[in-house]
PDB file of C-alpha atoms in Angstrom:
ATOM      1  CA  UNK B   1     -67.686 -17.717 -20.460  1.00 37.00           C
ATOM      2  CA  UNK B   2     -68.627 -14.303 -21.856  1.00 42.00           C
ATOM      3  CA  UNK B   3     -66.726 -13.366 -25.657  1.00 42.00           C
ATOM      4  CA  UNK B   4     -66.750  -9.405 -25.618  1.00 44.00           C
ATOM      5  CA  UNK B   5     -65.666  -7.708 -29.065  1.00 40.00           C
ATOM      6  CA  UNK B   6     -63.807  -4.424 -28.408  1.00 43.00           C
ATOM      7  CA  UNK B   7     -65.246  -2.005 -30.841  1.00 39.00           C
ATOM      8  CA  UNK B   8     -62.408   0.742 -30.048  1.00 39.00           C
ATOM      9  CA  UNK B   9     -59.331  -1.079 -30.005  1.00 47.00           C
ATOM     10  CA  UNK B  10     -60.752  -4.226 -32.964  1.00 55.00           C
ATOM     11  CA  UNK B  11     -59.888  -7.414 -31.059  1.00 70.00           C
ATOM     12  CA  UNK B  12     -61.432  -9.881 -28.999  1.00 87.00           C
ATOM     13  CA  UNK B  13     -61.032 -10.665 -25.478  1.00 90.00           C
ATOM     14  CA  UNK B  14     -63.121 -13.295 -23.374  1.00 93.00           C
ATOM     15  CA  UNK B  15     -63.436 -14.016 -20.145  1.00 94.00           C
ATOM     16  CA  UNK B  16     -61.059 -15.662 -18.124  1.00 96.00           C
ATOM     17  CA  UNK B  17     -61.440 -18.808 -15.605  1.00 96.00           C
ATOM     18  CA  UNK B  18     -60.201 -17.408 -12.066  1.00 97.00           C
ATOM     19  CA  UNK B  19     -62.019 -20.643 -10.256  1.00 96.00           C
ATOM     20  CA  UNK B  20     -59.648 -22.754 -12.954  1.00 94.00           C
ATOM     21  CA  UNK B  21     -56.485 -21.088 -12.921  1.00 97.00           C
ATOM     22  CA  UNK B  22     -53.488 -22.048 -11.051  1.00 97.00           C
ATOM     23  CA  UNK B  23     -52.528 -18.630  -9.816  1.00 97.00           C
ATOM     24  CA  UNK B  24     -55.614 -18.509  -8.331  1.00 97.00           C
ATOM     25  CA  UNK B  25     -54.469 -17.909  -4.922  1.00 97.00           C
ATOM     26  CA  UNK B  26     -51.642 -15.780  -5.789  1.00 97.00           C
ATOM     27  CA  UNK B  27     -54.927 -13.419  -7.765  1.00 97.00           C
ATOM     28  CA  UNK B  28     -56.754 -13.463  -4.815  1.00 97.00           C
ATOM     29  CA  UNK B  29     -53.374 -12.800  -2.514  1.00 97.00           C
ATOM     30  CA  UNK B  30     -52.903  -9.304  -4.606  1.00 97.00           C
ATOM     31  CA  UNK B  31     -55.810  -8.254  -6.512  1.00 94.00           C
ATOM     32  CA  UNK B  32     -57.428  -5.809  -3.776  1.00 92.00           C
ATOM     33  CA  UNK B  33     -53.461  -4.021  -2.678  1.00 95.00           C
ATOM     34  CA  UNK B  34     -53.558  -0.501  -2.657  1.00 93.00           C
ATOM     35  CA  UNK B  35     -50.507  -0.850  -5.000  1.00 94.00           C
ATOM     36  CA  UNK B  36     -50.593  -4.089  -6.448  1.00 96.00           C
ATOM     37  CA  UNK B  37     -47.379  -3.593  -9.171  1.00 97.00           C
ATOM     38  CA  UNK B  38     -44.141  -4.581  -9.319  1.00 97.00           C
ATOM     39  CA  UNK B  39     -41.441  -3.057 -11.602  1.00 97.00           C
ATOM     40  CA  UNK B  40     -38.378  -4.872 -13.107  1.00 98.00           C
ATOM     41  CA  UNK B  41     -35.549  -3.260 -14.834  1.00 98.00           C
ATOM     42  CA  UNK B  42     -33.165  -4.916 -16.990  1.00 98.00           C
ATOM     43  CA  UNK B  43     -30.356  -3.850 -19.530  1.00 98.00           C
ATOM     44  CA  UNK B  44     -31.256  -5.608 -22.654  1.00 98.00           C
ATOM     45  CA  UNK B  45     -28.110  -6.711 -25.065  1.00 98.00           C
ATOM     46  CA  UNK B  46     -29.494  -5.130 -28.661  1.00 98.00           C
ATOM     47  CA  UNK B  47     -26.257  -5.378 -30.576  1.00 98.00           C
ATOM     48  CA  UNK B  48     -27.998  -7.334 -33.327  1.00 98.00           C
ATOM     49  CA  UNK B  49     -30.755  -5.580 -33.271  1.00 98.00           C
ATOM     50  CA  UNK B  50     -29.508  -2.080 -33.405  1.00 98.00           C
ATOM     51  CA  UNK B  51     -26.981  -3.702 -36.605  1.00 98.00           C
ATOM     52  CA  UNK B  52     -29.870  -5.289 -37.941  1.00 98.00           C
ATOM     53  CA  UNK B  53     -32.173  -1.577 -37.884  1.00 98.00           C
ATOM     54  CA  UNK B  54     -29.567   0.103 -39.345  1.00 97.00           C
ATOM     55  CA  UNK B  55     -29.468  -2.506 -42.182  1.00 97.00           C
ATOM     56  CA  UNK B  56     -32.835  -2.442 -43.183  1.00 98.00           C
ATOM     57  CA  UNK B  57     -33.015   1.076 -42.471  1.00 98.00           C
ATOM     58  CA  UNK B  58     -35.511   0.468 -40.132  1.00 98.00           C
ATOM     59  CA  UNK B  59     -36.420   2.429 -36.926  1.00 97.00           C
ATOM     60  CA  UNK B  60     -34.504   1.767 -33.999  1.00 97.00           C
ATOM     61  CA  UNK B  61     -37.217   2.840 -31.574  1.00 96.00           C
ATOM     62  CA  UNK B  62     -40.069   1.217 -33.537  1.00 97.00           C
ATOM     63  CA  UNK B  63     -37.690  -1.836 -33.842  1.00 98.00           C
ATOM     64  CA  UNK B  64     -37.188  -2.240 -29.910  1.00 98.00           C
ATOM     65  CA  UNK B  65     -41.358  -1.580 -29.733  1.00 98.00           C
ATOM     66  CA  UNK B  66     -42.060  -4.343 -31.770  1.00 98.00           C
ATOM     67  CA  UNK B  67     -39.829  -6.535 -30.272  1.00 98.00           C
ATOM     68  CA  UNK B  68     -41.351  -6.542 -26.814  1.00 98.00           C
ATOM     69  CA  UNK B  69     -44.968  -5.929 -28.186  1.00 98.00           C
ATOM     70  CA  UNK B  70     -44.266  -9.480 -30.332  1.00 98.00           C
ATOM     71  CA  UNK B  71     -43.048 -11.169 -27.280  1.00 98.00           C
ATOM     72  CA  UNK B  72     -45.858 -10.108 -24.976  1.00 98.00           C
ATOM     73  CA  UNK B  73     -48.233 -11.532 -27.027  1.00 97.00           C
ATOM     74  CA  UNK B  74     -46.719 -15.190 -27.086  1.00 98.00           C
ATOM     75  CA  UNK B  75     -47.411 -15.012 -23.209  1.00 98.00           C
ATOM     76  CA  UNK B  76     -50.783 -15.519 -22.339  1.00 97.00           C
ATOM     77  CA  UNK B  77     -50.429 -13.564 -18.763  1.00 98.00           C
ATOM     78  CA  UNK B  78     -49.486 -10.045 -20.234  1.00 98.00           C
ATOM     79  CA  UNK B  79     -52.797 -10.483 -21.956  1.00 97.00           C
ATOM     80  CA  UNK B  80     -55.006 -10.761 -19.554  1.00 97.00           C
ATOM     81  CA  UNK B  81     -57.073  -7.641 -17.511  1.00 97.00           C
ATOM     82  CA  UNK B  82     -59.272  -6.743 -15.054  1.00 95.00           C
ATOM     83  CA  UNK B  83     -62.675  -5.760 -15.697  1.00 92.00           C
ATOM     84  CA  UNK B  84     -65.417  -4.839 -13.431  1.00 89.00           C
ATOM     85  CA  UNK B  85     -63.943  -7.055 -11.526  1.00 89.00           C
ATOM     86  CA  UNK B  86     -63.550 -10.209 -13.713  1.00 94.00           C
ATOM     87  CA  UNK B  87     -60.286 -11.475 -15.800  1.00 96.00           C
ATOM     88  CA  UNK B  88     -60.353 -11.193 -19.055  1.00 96.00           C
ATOM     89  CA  UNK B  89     -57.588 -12.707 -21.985  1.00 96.00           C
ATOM     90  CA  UNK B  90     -57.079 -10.725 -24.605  1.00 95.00           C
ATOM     91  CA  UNK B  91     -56.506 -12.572 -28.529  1.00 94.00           C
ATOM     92  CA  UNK B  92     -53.639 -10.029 -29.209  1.00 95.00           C
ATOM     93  CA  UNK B  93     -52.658  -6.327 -27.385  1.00 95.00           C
ATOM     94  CA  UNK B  94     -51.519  -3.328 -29.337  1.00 94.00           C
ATOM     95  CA  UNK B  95     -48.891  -1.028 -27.795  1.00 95.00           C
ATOM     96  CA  UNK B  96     -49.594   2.191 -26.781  1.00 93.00           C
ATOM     97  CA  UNK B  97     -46.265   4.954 -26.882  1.00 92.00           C
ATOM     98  CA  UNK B  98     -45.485   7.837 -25.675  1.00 87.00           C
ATOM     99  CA  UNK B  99     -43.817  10.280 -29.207  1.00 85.00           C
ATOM    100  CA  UNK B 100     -42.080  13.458 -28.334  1.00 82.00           C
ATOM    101  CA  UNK B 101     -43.533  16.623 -29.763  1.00 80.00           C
ATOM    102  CA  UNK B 102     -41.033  19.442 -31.497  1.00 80.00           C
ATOM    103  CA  UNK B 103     -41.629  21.667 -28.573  1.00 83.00           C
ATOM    104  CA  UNK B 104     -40.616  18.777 -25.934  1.00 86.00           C
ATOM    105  CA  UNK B 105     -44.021  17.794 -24.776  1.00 81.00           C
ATOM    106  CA  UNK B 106     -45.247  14.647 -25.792  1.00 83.00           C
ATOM    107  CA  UNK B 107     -48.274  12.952 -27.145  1.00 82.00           C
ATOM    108  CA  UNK B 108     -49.625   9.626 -27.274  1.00 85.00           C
ATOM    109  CA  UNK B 109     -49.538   7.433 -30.304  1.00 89.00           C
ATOM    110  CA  UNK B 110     -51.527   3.648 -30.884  1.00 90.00           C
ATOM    111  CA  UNK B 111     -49.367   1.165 -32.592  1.00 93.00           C
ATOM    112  CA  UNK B 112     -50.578  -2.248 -33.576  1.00 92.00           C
ATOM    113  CA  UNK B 113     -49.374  -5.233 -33.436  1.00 94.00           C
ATOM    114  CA  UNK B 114     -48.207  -6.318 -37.185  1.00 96.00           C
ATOM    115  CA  UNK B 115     -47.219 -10.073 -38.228  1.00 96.00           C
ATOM    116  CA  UNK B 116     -43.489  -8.968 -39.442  1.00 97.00           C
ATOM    117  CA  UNK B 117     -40.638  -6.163 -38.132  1.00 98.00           C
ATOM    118  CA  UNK B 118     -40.847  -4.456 -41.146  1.00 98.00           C
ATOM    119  CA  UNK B 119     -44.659  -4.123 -41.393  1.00 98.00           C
ATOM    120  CA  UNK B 120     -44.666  -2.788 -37.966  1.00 97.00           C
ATOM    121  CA  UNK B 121     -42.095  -0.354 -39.070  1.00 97.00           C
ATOM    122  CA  UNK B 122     -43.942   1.103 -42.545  1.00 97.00           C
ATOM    123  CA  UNK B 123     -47.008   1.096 -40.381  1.00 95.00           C
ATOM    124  CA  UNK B 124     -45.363   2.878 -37.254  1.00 94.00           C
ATOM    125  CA  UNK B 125     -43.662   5.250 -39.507  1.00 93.00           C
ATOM    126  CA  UNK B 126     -47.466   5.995 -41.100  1.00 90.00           C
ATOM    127  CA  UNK B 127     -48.460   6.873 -37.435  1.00 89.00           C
ATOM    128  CA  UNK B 128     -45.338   8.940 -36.608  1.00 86.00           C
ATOM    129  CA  UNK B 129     -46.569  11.000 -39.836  1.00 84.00           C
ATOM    130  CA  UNK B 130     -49.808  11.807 -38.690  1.00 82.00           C
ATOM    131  CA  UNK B 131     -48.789  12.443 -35.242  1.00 78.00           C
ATOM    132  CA  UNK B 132     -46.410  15.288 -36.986  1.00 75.00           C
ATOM    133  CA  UNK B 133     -49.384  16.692 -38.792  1.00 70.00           C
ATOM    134  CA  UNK B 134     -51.049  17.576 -35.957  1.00 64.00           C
ATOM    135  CA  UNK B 135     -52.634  14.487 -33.321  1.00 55.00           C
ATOM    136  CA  UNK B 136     -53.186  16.055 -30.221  1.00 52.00           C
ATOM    137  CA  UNK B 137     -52.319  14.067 -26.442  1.00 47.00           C
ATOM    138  CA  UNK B 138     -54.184  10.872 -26.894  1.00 51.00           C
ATOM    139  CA  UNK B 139     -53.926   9.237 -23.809  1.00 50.00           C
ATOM    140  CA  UNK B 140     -56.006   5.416 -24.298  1.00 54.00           C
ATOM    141  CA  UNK B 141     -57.545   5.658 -21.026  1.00 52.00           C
ATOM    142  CA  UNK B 142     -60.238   3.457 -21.773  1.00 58.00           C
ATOM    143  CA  UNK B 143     -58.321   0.514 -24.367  1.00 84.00           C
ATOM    144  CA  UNK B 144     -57.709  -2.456 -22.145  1.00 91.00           C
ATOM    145  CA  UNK B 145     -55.924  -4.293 -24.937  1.00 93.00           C
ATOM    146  CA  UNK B 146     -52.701  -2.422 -25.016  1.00 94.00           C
ATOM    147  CA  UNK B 147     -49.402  -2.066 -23.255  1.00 96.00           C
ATOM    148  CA  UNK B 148     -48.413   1.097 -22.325  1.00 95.00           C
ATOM    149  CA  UNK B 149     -44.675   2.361 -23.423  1.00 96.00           C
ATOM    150  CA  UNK B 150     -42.605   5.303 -22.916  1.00 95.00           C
ATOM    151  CA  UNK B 151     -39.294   5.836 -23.930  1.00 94.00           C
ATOM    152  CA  UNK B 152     -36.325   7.988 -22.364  1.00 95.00           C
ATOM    153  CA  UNK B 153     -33.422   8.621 -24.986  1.00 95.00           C
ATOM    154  CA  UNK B 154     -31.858  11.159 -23.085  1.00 96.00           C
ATOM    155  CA  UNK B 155     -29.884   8.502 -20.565  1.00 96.00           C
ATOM    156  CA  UNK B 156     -29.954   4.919 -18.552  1.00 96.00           C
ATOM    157  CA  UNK B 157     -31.225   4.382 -15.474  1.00 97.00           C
ATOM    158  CA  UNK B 158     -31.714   1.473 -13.086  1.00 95.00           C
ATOM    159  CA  UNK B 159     -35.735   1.723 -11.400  1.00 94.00           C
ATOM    160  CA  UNK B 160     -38.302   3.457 -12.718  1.00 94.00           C
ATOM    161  CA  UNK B 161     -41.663   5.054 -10.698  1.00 94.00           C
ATOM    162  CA  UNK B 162     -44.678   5.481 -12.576  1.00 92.00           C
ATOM    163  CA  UNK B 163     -47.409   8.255 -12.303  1.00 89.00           C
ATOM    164  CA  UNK B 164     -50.592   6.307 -11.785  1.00 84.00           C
ATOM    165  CA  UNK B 165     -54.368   6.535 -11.690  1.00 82.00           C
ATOM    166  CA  UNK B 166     -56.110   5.113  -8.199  1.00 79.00           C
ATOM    167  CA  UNK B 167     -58.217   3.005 -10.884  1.00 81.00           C
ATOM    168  CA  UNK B 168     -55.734   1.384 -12.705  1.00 82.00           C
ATOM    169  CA  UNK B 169     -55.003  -1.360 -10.442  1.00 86.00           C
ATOM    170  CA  UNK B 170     -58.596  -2.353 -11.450  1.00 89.00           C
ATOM    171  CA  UNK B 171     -57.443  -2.926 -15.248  1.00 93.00           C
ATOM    172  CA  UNK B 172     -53.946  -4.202 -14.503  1.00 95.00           C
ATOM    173  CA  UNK B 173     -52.326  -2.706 -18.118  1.00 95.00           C
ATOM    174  CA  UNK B 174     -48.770  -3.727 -18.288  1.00 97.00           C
ATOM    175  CA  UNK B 175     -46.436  -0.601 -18.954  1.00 97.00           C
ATOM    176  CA  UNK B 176     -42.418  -0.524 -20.032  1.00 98.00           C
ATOM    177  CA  UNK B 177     -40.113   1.663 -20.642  1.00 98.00           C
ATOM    178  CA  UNK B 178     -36.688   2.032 -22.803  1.00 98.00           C
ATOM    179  CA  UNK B 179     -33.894   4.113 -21.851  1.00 97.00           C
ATOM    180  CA  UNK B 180     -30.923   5.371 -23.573  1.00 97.00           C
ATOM    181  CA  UNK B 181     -28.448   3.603 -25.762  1.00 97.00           C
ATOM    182  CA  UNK B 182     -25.575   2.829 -24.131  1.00 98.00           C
ATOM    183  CA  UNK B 183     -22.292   0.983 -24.582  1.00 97.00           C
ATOM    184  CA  UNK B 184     -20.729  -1.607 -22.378  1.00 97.00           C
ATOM    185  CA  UNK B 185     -18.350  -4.164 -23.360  1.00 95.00           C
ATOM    186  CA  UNK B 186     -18.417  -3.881 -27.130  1.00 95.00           C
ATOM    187  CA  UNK B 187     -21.940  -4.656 -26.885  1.00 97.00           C
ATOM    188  CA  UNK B 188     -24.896  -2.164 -27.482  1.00 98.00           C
ATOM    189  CA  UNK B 189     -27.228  -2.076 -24.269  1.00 98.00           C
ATOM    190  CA  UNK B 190     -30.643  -0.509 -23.386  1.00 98.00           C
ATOM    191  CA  UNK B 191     -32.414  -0.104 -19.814  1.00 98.00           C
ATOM    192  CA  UNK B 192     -35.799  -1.750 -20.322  1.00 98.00           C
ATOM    193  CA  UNK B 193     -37.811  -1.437 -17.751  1.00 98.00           C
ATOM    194  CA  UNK B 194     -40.870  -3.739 -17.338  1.00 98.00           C
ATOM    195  CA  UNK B 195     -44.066  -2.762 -14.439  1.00 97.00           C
ATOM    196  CA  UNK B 196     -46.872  -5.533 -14.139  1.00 98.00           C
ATOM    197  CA  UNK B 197     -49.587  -5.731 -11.946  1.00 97.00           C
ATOM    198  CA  UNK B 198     -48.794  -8.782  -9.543  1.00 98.00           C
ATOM    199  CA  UNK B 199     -52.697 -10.571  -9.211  1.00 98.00           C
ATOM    200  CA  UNK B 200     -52.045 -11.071 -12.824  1.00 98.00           C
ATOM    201  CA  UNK B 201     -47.990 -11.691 -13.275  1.00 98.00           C
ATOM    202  CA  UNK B 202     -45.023 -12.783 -11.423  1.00 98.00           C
ATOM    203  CA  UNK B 203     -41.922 -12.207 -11.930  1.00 98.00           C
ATOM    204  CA  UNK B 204     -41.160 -15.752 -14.003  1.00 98.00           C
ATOM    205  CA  UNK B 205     -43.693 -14.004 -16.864  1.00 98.00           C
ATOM    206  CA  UNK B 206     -41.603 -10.958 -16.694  1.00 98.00           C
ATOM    207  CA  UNK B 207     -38.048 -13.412 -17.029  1.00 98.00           C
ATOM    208  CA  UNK B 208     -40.240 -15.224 -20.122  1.00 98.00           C
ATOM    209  CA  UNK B 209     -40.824 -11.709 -21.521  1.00 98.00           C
ATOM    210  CA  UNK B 210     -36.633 -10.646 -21.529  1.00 98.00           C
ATOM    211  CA  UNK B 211     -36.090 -14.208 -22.605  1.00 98.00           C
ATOM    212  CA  UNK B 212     -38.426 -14.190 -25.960  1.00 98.00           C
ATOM    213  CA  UNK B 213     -37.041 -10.599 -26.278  1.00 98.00           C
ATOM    214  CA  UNK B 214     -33.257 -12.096 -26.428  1.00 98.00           C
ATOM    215  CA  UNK B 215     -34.217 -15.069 -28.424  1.00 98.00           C
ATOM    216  CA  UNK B 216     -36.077 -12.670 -31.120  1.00 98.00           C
ATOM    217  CA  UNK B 217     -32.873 -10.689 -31.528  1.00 98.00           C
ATOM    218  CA  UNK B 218     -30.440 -13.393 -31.560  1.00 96.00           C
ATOM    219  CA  UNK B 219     -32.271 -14.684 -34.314  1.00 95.00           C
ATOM    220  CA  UNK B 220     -32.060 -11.777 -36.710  1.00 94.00           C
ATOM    221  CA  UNK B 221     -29.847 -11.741 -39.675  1.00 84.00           C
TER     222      UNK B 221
END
């Protein structure tokens, strides 16, 4: 098996055993569609975690980031790409987000993955910073480790349709979204939508994905 070292994104991916893997057939099933994704859109109960932000005076957004970029990386499947045409698993995966600009445009803005909620916060907050001095659109069209993330204050929805490249069904990058806040039930609610590319997930990774996410948020004090 072939160990590459990612110089632009600092983390280690190596290749992965297709010929070994149990999903095997289901790769080989959906690895050459024309549109080989599948999206998934829950509302995600973040009562605690909204209570638990405002607390610790901690970002919301950056908050709901980290806990789905923490809970993709306990699941080996949302770490794993294409790449000229062999699998590769990832060690960890950054998040990559979408950051509104003051003239309503937006830019994009590398996050990575940090061992606690509030380190990801101070160092999140560091990036929003610099992205306010001046970054410019930063799309990271060539990072394979990352997740790509958007997020859509302005209101809920139920499906969402993303703009794609025809090549990025070769790379098979997870993306999600958040919507707005909303509340239902005494209990604080977000749309979270989740789009994988099936050679590489089914929909029980994406059920493990909203299930870590609950558990991480029930367990905050």
């Amino acid at each position: 098996m072939e160990n590459l070292y990612c110089k632009s994104e600092g983390i280690m991916m190596k290749e992965f055993s297709v010929e070994n893997w149990k999903r095997k057939e289901q790769f080989e099933f959906f690895k050459d569609y024309e549109d080989p994704f599948f999206n998934i859109t829950v509302n995600l109960e973040v009562t605690k975690l909204y209570d638990f932000s405002k607390k610790n005076e901690l970002s919301f957004s950056l908050a709901c980031i980290y806990v789905a970029l923490k809970s993709i990386n306990e699941i080996p499947e949302f770490k794993l790409r294409i790449n000229n045409n062999k699998v590769y698993i990832f060690d960890e995966v950054n998040i990559g987000s979408t950051v509104l600009n003051e003239d309503n445009t937006f830019s994009f803005c590398n996050f990575p993955i940090k061992p606690t909620i509030f380190e990801f916060d101070t160092s999140g907050e560091k990036v929003m910073e610099a992205h306010k001095k001046g970054v410019a659109l930063g799309a990271q069209e060539n990072e394979l480790g990352i997740i790509h993330c958007s997020t859509l204050p302005w209101f809920t929805f139920t499906s969402v349709k993303h703009a794609r490249k025809g090549d990025e069904k070769n790379k098979g990058i997870p993306k999600i979204v958040f919507g707005g806040l909303f509340t239902e039930n005494d209990q604080r609610k977000i749309p979270f939508s989740v789009e994988v590319h099936h050679a590489l997930l089914d929909g029980f990774h994406v059920s493990q994905l909203i299930t870590k996410m609950k558990s991480f948020i029930d367990e905050l004090e």
